[in-house]
Every structure is written in structure tokens, then in C-alpha cells.
Amino acid sequence: MTNSKNDIYDVMVVGAGHAGIEACLAAARMGRKTLMLTLNLDHIGQMSCNPAIGGIGKGHLVKEIDALGGEMGRAIDETGIQFRTLNTKKGPAVRASRAQADKALYRQRMKMVLENCQNLTLRQGSVERLIVEGGKVEGVETQIGEQFYGRRVILTTGTFLRGLIHIGDRNFAAGRAGDFAVQGLSEELAKLGFKVGRLKTGTCPRLDSRSIDYSKLQVQHGDESPAPFSFANEEITQRQVPCHITYTNNRTHEIIRSAVHRSPMYSGSIKSRGPRYCPSIEDKIVRFADKARHQIFLEPEGLTTVEVYPNGLSTSLPLDVQIEMVRSIEGLERAEIMRPGYAIEYDYVEPTQLYPSLETKQVRHLYHAGQINGTTGYEEAAAQGLMAGINAVLSLRGEQPLVLSRDQAYLGVLIDDLVTRGTDGEPYRMFTSRAEYRLLLREDNADLRLTEIGHSIGLATAEAHQRVAAKKAKTSMLMALLEQTQINPTVEINKRLESIGSAPIRNQTSLAQLLRRPEVSGSDIAIFSEELNRFDPEVTLQAEVEVKYAGYIDRQMEMVERFKKIENFRLPEDLNYLDIRGLSREVCEKLTKIRPKSLGQASRISGITPAAISLLSVYLRKKKNA
Amino acid sequence: MYKEDTIAAIATPAGEGGVGIVRVSGPDAERIAAALFVRAEGKNGNLKSHMLHYGTIRDPKSDKILDQVLLTIMRRPRSYTGEDVVEVHCHGGVFVVHRILGLVLAQGVRHAEPGEFTKRAFLNGRLDLAQAEAVLDLIAARTEKGADLALSQIKGELSNWIGDLREQLLDILAQVEAAIDFPEEEIELLERPALVAKIDALRDKITIITGTYEWGRLFREGAKVCICGRPNVGKSSLFNALLGEERVIVTPIPGTTRDVIEESINLDGLPIVLWDTAGIRDTADQVEQIGVDLSREHLEKSEAAVVVLDGSASLTDEDIIFLSSTTKKMGLIAINKIDLEQRVDRDQLRQIVGDKKIVTVSATLGHGLQELRKSLRELILHTDMEPPFVLTNLRHKSALLCGEQALADAGLALEETQPPELVAVALQQARESLEEVVGVIQKDDVLELIFSKFCIGK
Ligand SMILES: Nc1nc2c(ncn2[C@@H]2O[C@H](COP(=O)(O)OP(=O)(O)O)[C@@H](O)[C@H]2O)c(=O)[nH]1
Ligand SMILES: [Mg+2]
């Protein structure tokens, strides 16, 4: 069955996970005729692992997605059931948002948004083959032979490529528990010349809330006034619920230790490496044998379901061991496992085979986004989906791709790391320590950094654009006010200073100077001037950070300036590295493989020396002059 | 053109005789020239571009003249790098060239990375291609093949040492980063005092090594040490004892030594120029007065002072005035005549001299001389341990100094209870400085360390 070639799409997205959703919405909202193809229309926006969005580094990504005009922030704001701001005492740049989601609501909401989106068509089908002509992808073909034609194709297939679930010594093919795997596509990709690798990840068993004894457990409530992710939202109004905390104990550890040989990770039936930052409970017990207990967060999966996600108990031990282990834990003595935990192996496509636009180097007009690139996490996936969707459209328009730089956004750090350094055999997750200009990439200024860009490409709304312009203007106003408002060393003033735990002043002092003291916060100085209360909290926060961190921010900006100099130095597509005098063979091979877009990107490839970079720049200069 | 910082380096290959050139490039080049260069004729202001100017380089702190030089200013864009460039041509050999570079860097200029002038020249479109290629080939050969075997041994020790420091630093950084990126993982909250102690220990190690940069000069030229104290405490006796011969007349009559006597001794390979001086006191005797003035002069010129006290007498006002007036100078205290009954109030002495080292000797019996020699050596080399190697490269030294400063910043940020993200900035800077010394190192090390050290993840 062939859909008419006349019925040609601009952008076709394979997959409806977090990457697929953002890719489709971006393309359709930018005015392109878009198709979403998914295995199961009921599972759009499914959270396969824990029911939460955000966290350190990840919250930053969600804010950036929102600032550019993506969907994830708005979705979690409407369906979140517990919001918390993390790292409140560690500085504004690493402060991050996290929220528990009602999984079912999140799915429903995403499906509704997709169904109501103009220019977007949804179809169910399992893509098994790419239609490639002359090095260009032209369409896809499903399991049942249905063909779809389109000018750009984005693959966001998650863990579905040859997914294989392990529980104890049993294993079976699945994309995740309850969904079919896709068998043919990764072979197709290998045939097209892609290097395909294998990764592993895992998830926890799900428990029946009614079988848990919460009376003994520590309660963890969300923030009193939950802060929304999306810059468009001002408050969270839906009902909020608490999580609970319990711990593993000696007995738990003994049970695991005596059964560890039955885990597929240790029996040798899984060979691929899992993420070290998301270890299974058996991994934790083996690798950190002297730790007396491990924390388990009991997270409700929604308001209308009894399923509970025991975060921290990821395991692929056999079911009998899972039950025994769970029941050794305080509060879970009678717990019923509704779904077992499992490990899953899946194929991914080495992301160094992508350009920074996420278009593949092997096949033109084909883009990869999400877990297929070896990342983990809903946020990382959504981030790539968004960028792939944007860049597919920009390419259709004949414009330059949107490549965010490392000093501009975590989105930029993420994609640059992936396409330049690859995943190194371990699923890639965002951490704030991956960003060298961390102080510049804050959640609070994601809109200031990105909304204008989102608007200029036709994605972020005019309202968002105006909101950001207003925020910018008000922030400068407030900063000027802080510099201009002087207070005198009167007894009264110094008393107030004492009351906020700060030393008295001896000379006339501006509020800005006062704010630069580490112990003085933005809300503290409000007592010195009525006028300050006129400003919105987000403006106050912005001004506070800018004033307090001025020295540090300036220094990072200087670093950025230096970094940009080689970052903006473009390398031609057809550069033959073998022609360059003095480059070692190893360096040549690496450069030929990655084909960096800029001198800066080249310098981040592991094993490329500064001397090689200088040789490269001289060579190019010579060629240009010739 | 991009706004850049100002960089400097020695532009002539190391170890070659003849003229040495220090090159400075960037917006501050002209300011540096104004601060250090004194023109032989006429005013400094308005040095003509692309001309040779004759004059001297003067240390603005000590007013000391370092060398006669020729200086050129090439204002942008007509210069090698396309920026303002100042070049100082000097004749005084490798050592003087390094000292001049040191002065330039002390003005807040960054030491250029290998090939950085060429890179700037290139980026500013000022590149002479043939020349640039030649320069870069050379750089490539040096960094990639490790041209000099003799050097590579020192380099090995240096890299090992840096490697150790870096590991300790990463340990601290991992602690901070883990607390930032994994707040829910029950990672022990940052123990600020413990971290500060670790950082201080690292700084001390770096200080010892950066101190050795001066050693090259000290071992070649020797350090000047002045023996001083009020008359008749046994200065000349001690001088003779250290020399191992009767060089100076010793009498029980105060004011016997009227001249300044100079001799060389050798402390385990470290040459010392030793001065015996007249006792410093107010005197009516004219000849003695000249000796006293000479003593003062020499004391000022010396790099270290050995202040001699007579242990058999209580501290006199003269002693006290003398001790207090040398508190700022590098030095140690020798209590002489320990063969006699001791009358010096040690508590009072300690109060006056602070943490200066005190040794007890008997010049006549030769007691305590070994200890005195050892203490003097440590004092001059700034360390009581034998460092694994001696720093010979100014670029390494300036990178290490930056590292030291960054560690100081990190310590301060911890003490001021600044947020961890700012502590991390300083620690990252320290790490970059260390890595600059030995070359680029993989970037994911901190995460590696976090994963191996802490049980992360849910
Ligand atoms: N008992 C004793 N007498 C000493 C010692 N050192 C110096 N003297 C005597 O102290 C007097 C002054 O010595 P001199 O070296 O000329 O002192 P200066 O004026 O400080 O140079 C001489 O009579 C020395 O013999 C010592 O260690 N023990
Ligand atoms: Mg004498």
C-alpha cells in the first residue's frame, strides 16, 4: 500500500516519545506539513521510567525548551503533582526545578495538543525501512508495507530498536514492557553505513500503593508555593501530593548479595554498559558494599492510579528476589509488585555521525534525536527533538541550521558533546558540571537567552517575545535603581543591617554595594526602599544575580569571547585533512571521522592538540589566500 | 578585530646566546613599556613606532636597573600580531631575559601559550605565511615529539608532580560538584573547614615549587647574608667559625670590627656571600661610625640576616631595637655563647621575633654550627624539604602562580560561605592552570571521579 506521492509531507517524525513530540510540534508550528508515525497512538508521551520531569541540569533543559517555544514545560505545569526547587542554597546557576507528573494525565494532555495542532497528522505504524535515493532520505515504509513520502525525516525511536528486556535469566524482545520492539530498522541503518551500538538501562518494579504502610515513613512534601517550569505560567493550581522516603537495610543487602548471580548483569547475559549515575540496586550493593543503606523515594505515578514508583530500586533480578527484596524494606513489608523491574538493552546510533544540526552525515535530510543518539532522560530527548524539528524546517527554508553554542544553552552543550565526543559507551545524561560557562546558563535567564531566537525562527509566540522584552527592561531599571539608591550609616539603618545578620556600614552605601555582600539577599534589601517592592519576583531575582555575580559573570564572558574566536572559525565541508602538512595520522583520522564544523569544535575532539589546531588554521588561511 | 588580553613571552629560542627578545602584544603593551623602560635620552612619552629606542629596563618596585636594552614599539595594525607590540632586545643572557619577562608579567600580563603570537597574527589577518608555518612546525615538533631528552626527564618529574596535585584537586572538586549535581544522594554536605584545610595544603605544595624558580639564580649567584647584632655578641667569632678559619680579628673590646668583611661559604652546594659587619650602635668614634653606616647599607642590600645575640646577657634595649627593626627582613636569630650561663628571656624574645627561627650556638666551641647552616639554607630556599625538582620555565611558574591564586580564591569563597557554584569556579580555574603546565587532559575526569567515589543515582 503506497500513499500517493502527491501526499508528500515536509517533515516526518518516527516516534512519539518526548523527542518525537517536540520535533513534530516545532515543525508543525513553524508552518510545515508534518507527520507523526508511532507504534501505538495510546502511548504518546509515555514516561517509561520514573514519573518526573526536571532535576539538576535537566530542569535547565526544560526551561530552555520552553524558552524556544517547546511544549514540555507547559505540559508538566498542567500535570505535575509535586513541584520542588532543588539546590536552593548552592547558588542561582545550579538551582533547578523538578516535578512529579501524573503520568496518565501527561500522556493525555500531550496527545490532545498533538491532535489539535495545525499541520500535524498522526498515524500508527511501525517503521521498518527508510526509502533512500541518491544519499537522500525520501520516505519510510512500515511493517505492513505502507509507504510515506516526505522531504525531511526525523528518527526518534528511543529504546525500541531491537529492544530486549531482561528479568533474571528470562529475556524477551520489547521496546519497553508492554510494547513491541522494532526489529528491522537498526539493520537498515547499519546497511546505510551507520555505526550502531548497544546500550543498557533499567527501571524499577511498580508497587500497589494500598499495600504500602506509610505510617512509619518519612513524608516529603513539595514546595509550599510550587514554581512553574514554563515562563508563560505564573502559578500551579492543581492538587499536590507528597512522596515518601524509606531505606534499604542489611537484610535487603543480604538478599541481593545472595542472589546477585541470578542478575543478567552479573551472569553475563547483558554485556552492554549501563549508566553509572543510574545504577541498579544490585550494582549499588556490589560497588558500594560499605554503605549501610540506600534511600528509596516512593513516588505516586498519578492521582487516579495506585501504582507507585520506588525510585532507587531499579533492578533486573528475578521476580521472586524482587518481591523478597522489596518486602525487606520498612513500610513495604506487605507490598505487592504490580509490574516487575527490568533491564533493557537496545540499539543506538553513534551520535558522532551527526552534524550539529542533528542531520546525519551518511544520509542527507535524515535527522536523529533522543535515545537513538545514546542519551537518557525525557528532557535530553525532548531537547534534541526540538532542535531536530527546528533544523529540519530551517533546512527546508534553505536557511542555516540553528546551532546553539556552549555558552548559550545547555541545549548547545548537549548537542556539541554528542556530535563531537560521542557517548563513550554509556548513556549520556546532562549534568551542570558539563557546562563550562555554568554561571551564564541559569534556569532564571533561559528566556532572556533564547526566546528572541525562538521568536525569530517563527516558533516562540509574540506574547513570549514581548514578555521577555519587558523582563529585560524592568531588570535594567531595577539594576539602575539599586546602583542609585544610597543609604546612610544612621543608627536606624545599621540596626536593620544587624537584623539581617550583616555588618554595619560606615559610609554612604548604594543598595547594589550592599547586595554584593554574600550574606545579603534580594529580599533583605527590600526593607531599605519601598520602591523595590514594585518589581516582580523574577525581575528581582534577575537583578540580584546580575549585581551579586557581576565580577564572575564578566570573567566568564571574557572566557566566552576567547572561546568564540575559534568557535566562529568555520571549517569547509570538503576539507581534506590528509593535505595538511604536519598533522599526525591519528589526528587526521579523528578529524576525518568527526568532520567538525568549526575550529572550536575540532579543538574539543579528544586527542586533538593545540598545535594541530594552529596548523589547521594556518592551512585554511593559506588556501583562502591562494 | 577582537578585544584581547595582553600576552608576553620570550621570542628567542631558549638556550641560545646573544640577544634575547621579550615580546609583548595586546592593548596594554604600550603601558608596560612606559612602566618599565627608561629612555637614555629625552622623554619616554611618544616613543616613535617602528624605531629602535635605547635605554634601560628598571624594576619599578626596587628602582633597580636590570639591563641596557633596545626597545621597539610597533603600533597596530602594522605589527607581527596586528596588535600593539613591544619588543625588548637585551644582551644580558638567558637569565636577564627571564627577569625582564618576569617584570612584564608582574604588570598583569598573561604568559603567551605556545604559538599564540602566531595565532593572533593569523586571526588578525597579519600572517606572514612562510614564517607562520615555520613557527608552527617548530611548535608541533616540540610538543609532539618532545625534542629534548635532557628536558624530558625534568618534564617527567614535573608532570608526575602536577599529576599528583591535580588528583588531589579533582578530589576536592568532585566533592563540590557532586554536592551540586546530586543533592538528593545523601552526599555528606560540604564540610567547609575540612575542604579549606585540603586546599591550603595544596597551596603550600605549589608555593614550595614556585619558590624553586628563584633557585637557578641563587645557585649561580649565591645569596647575600649579613651577620649583624650589637657589638661584642660574637658576630666575628661566628663568621670565622662558619668560614672555618680566623679571617676576622676577634677581641673582647666592643667596636673592633669597623669594616664590612666579605667571604663566600658553601651550604650543601648553595653559595653564600657572607658579610661580617660592625655592630650597629650610636657611636662617637668617627671611624667606627663609618663602619656602622656601611653595616646598615649592607644589611639593606642582603637577602637574609643572621641576627646574633649574646646568650649570656639579658636582652638589652639595643638588642630589642635591633630585633624589631629587622622583623620584616628574611632572617634568623642566633643566640651565641650557649657555653655560658643563659640569661636571655626566651618568651620575650619569641614575642619580638614572631615565627622567625631561633638557633643556639657557641662560636668558640663550634656547637650548633651544623644546625645554623641547615637553617640558613632552608631560610634562603624557602623550604625545609628537598623539592622533587627545580622549576626552570617561567611559563610553568606563571601558570602555577595562577593556580595558587585560584586556590586562594576558592578557600576564601568557602570561608565567606559563598555558594558552592562559585567555589567550583575557582577550583576549575586552579585545575585549568595545573593542566596548562602539562598540556590538555580529558575533560570528563570529575564525573568519573564522582561516579567512582559516591553512590549516585536512584
Ligand atoms: N664564651 C664565649 N665567648 C664568645 C663566644 N663567641 C664570642 N665570644 C667572645 O665574645 C667577645 C666578642 O666577640 P666578637 O666576635 O669580636 O664579637 P663582635 O663584636 O660581635 O664581632 C670575644 O671575647 C669572644 O671571644 C662564645 O660562643 N662563647
Ligand atoms: Mg666584630
Short mmCIF file of C-alpha atoms and ligand atoms in Angstrom, two decimals, chain B residues 231-237 250-252 336-337 339-340 362-364, ligand 1:
data_model
loop_
_atom_site.label_atom_id
_atom_site.label_comp_id
_atom_site.label_asym_id
_atom_site.label_seq_id
_atom_site.Cartn_x
_atom_site.Cartn_y
_atom_site.Cartn_z
CA PRO B 231 78.81 44.89 69.33
CA ASN B 232 80.55 42.10 71.17
CA VAL B 233 77.83 39.45 70.86
CA GLY B 234 80.24 37.30 68.82
CA LYS B 235 79.46 38.13 65.21
CA SER B 236 83.05 37.94 64.05
CA SER B 237 83.59 34.75 66.02
CA VAL B 250 88.17 38.91 67.48
CA THR B 251 88.61 40.91 70.68
CA PRO B 252 86.59 41.46 73.80
CA ASN B 336 75.55 32.81 70.82
CA LYS B 337 77.68 31.85 73.80
CA ASP B 339 78.56 27.62 76.73
CA LEU B 340 77.95 30.32 79.35
CA SER B 362 78.68 28.62 70.59
CA ALA B 363 81.05 30.24 68.17
CA THR B 364 84.07 29.43 70.26
N1 LIG C 1 82.16 32.14 75.92
C1 LIG C 1 82.00 32.51 74.67
N2 LIG C 1 82.56 33.67 74.25
C2 LIG C 1 82.41 34.05 72.97
C3 LIG C 1 81.66 33.27 72.09
N3 LIG C 1 81.64 33.89 70.87
C4 LIG C 1 82.36 35.04 71.02
N4 LIG C 1 82.83 35.13 72.29
C5 LIG C 1 83.64 36.21 72.85
O1 LIG C 1 82.90 37.46 72.80
C6 LIG C 1 83.79 38.55 72.52
C7 LIG C 1 83.32 39.34 71.29
O2 LIG C 1 83.49 38.56 70.15
P1 LIG C 1 83.48 39.19 68.68
O3 LIG C 1 83.36 38.03 67.77
O4 LIG C 1 84.56 40.14 68.46
O5 LIG C 1 82.13 39.99 68.76
P2 LIG C 1 81.52 41.03 67.66
O6 LIG C 1 81.82 42.36 68.17
O7 LIG C 1 80.04 40.78 67.73
O8 LIG C 1 82.10 40.72 66.35
C8 LIG C 1 85.16 37.89 72.33
O9 LIG C 1 85.89 37.99 73.54
C9 LIG C 1 84.85 36.44 72.04
O10 LIG C 1 85.92 35.59 72.46
C10 LIG C 1 81.08 32.05 72.54
O11 LIG C 1 80.39 31.30 71.86
N5 LIG C 1 81.28 31.74 73.86
#
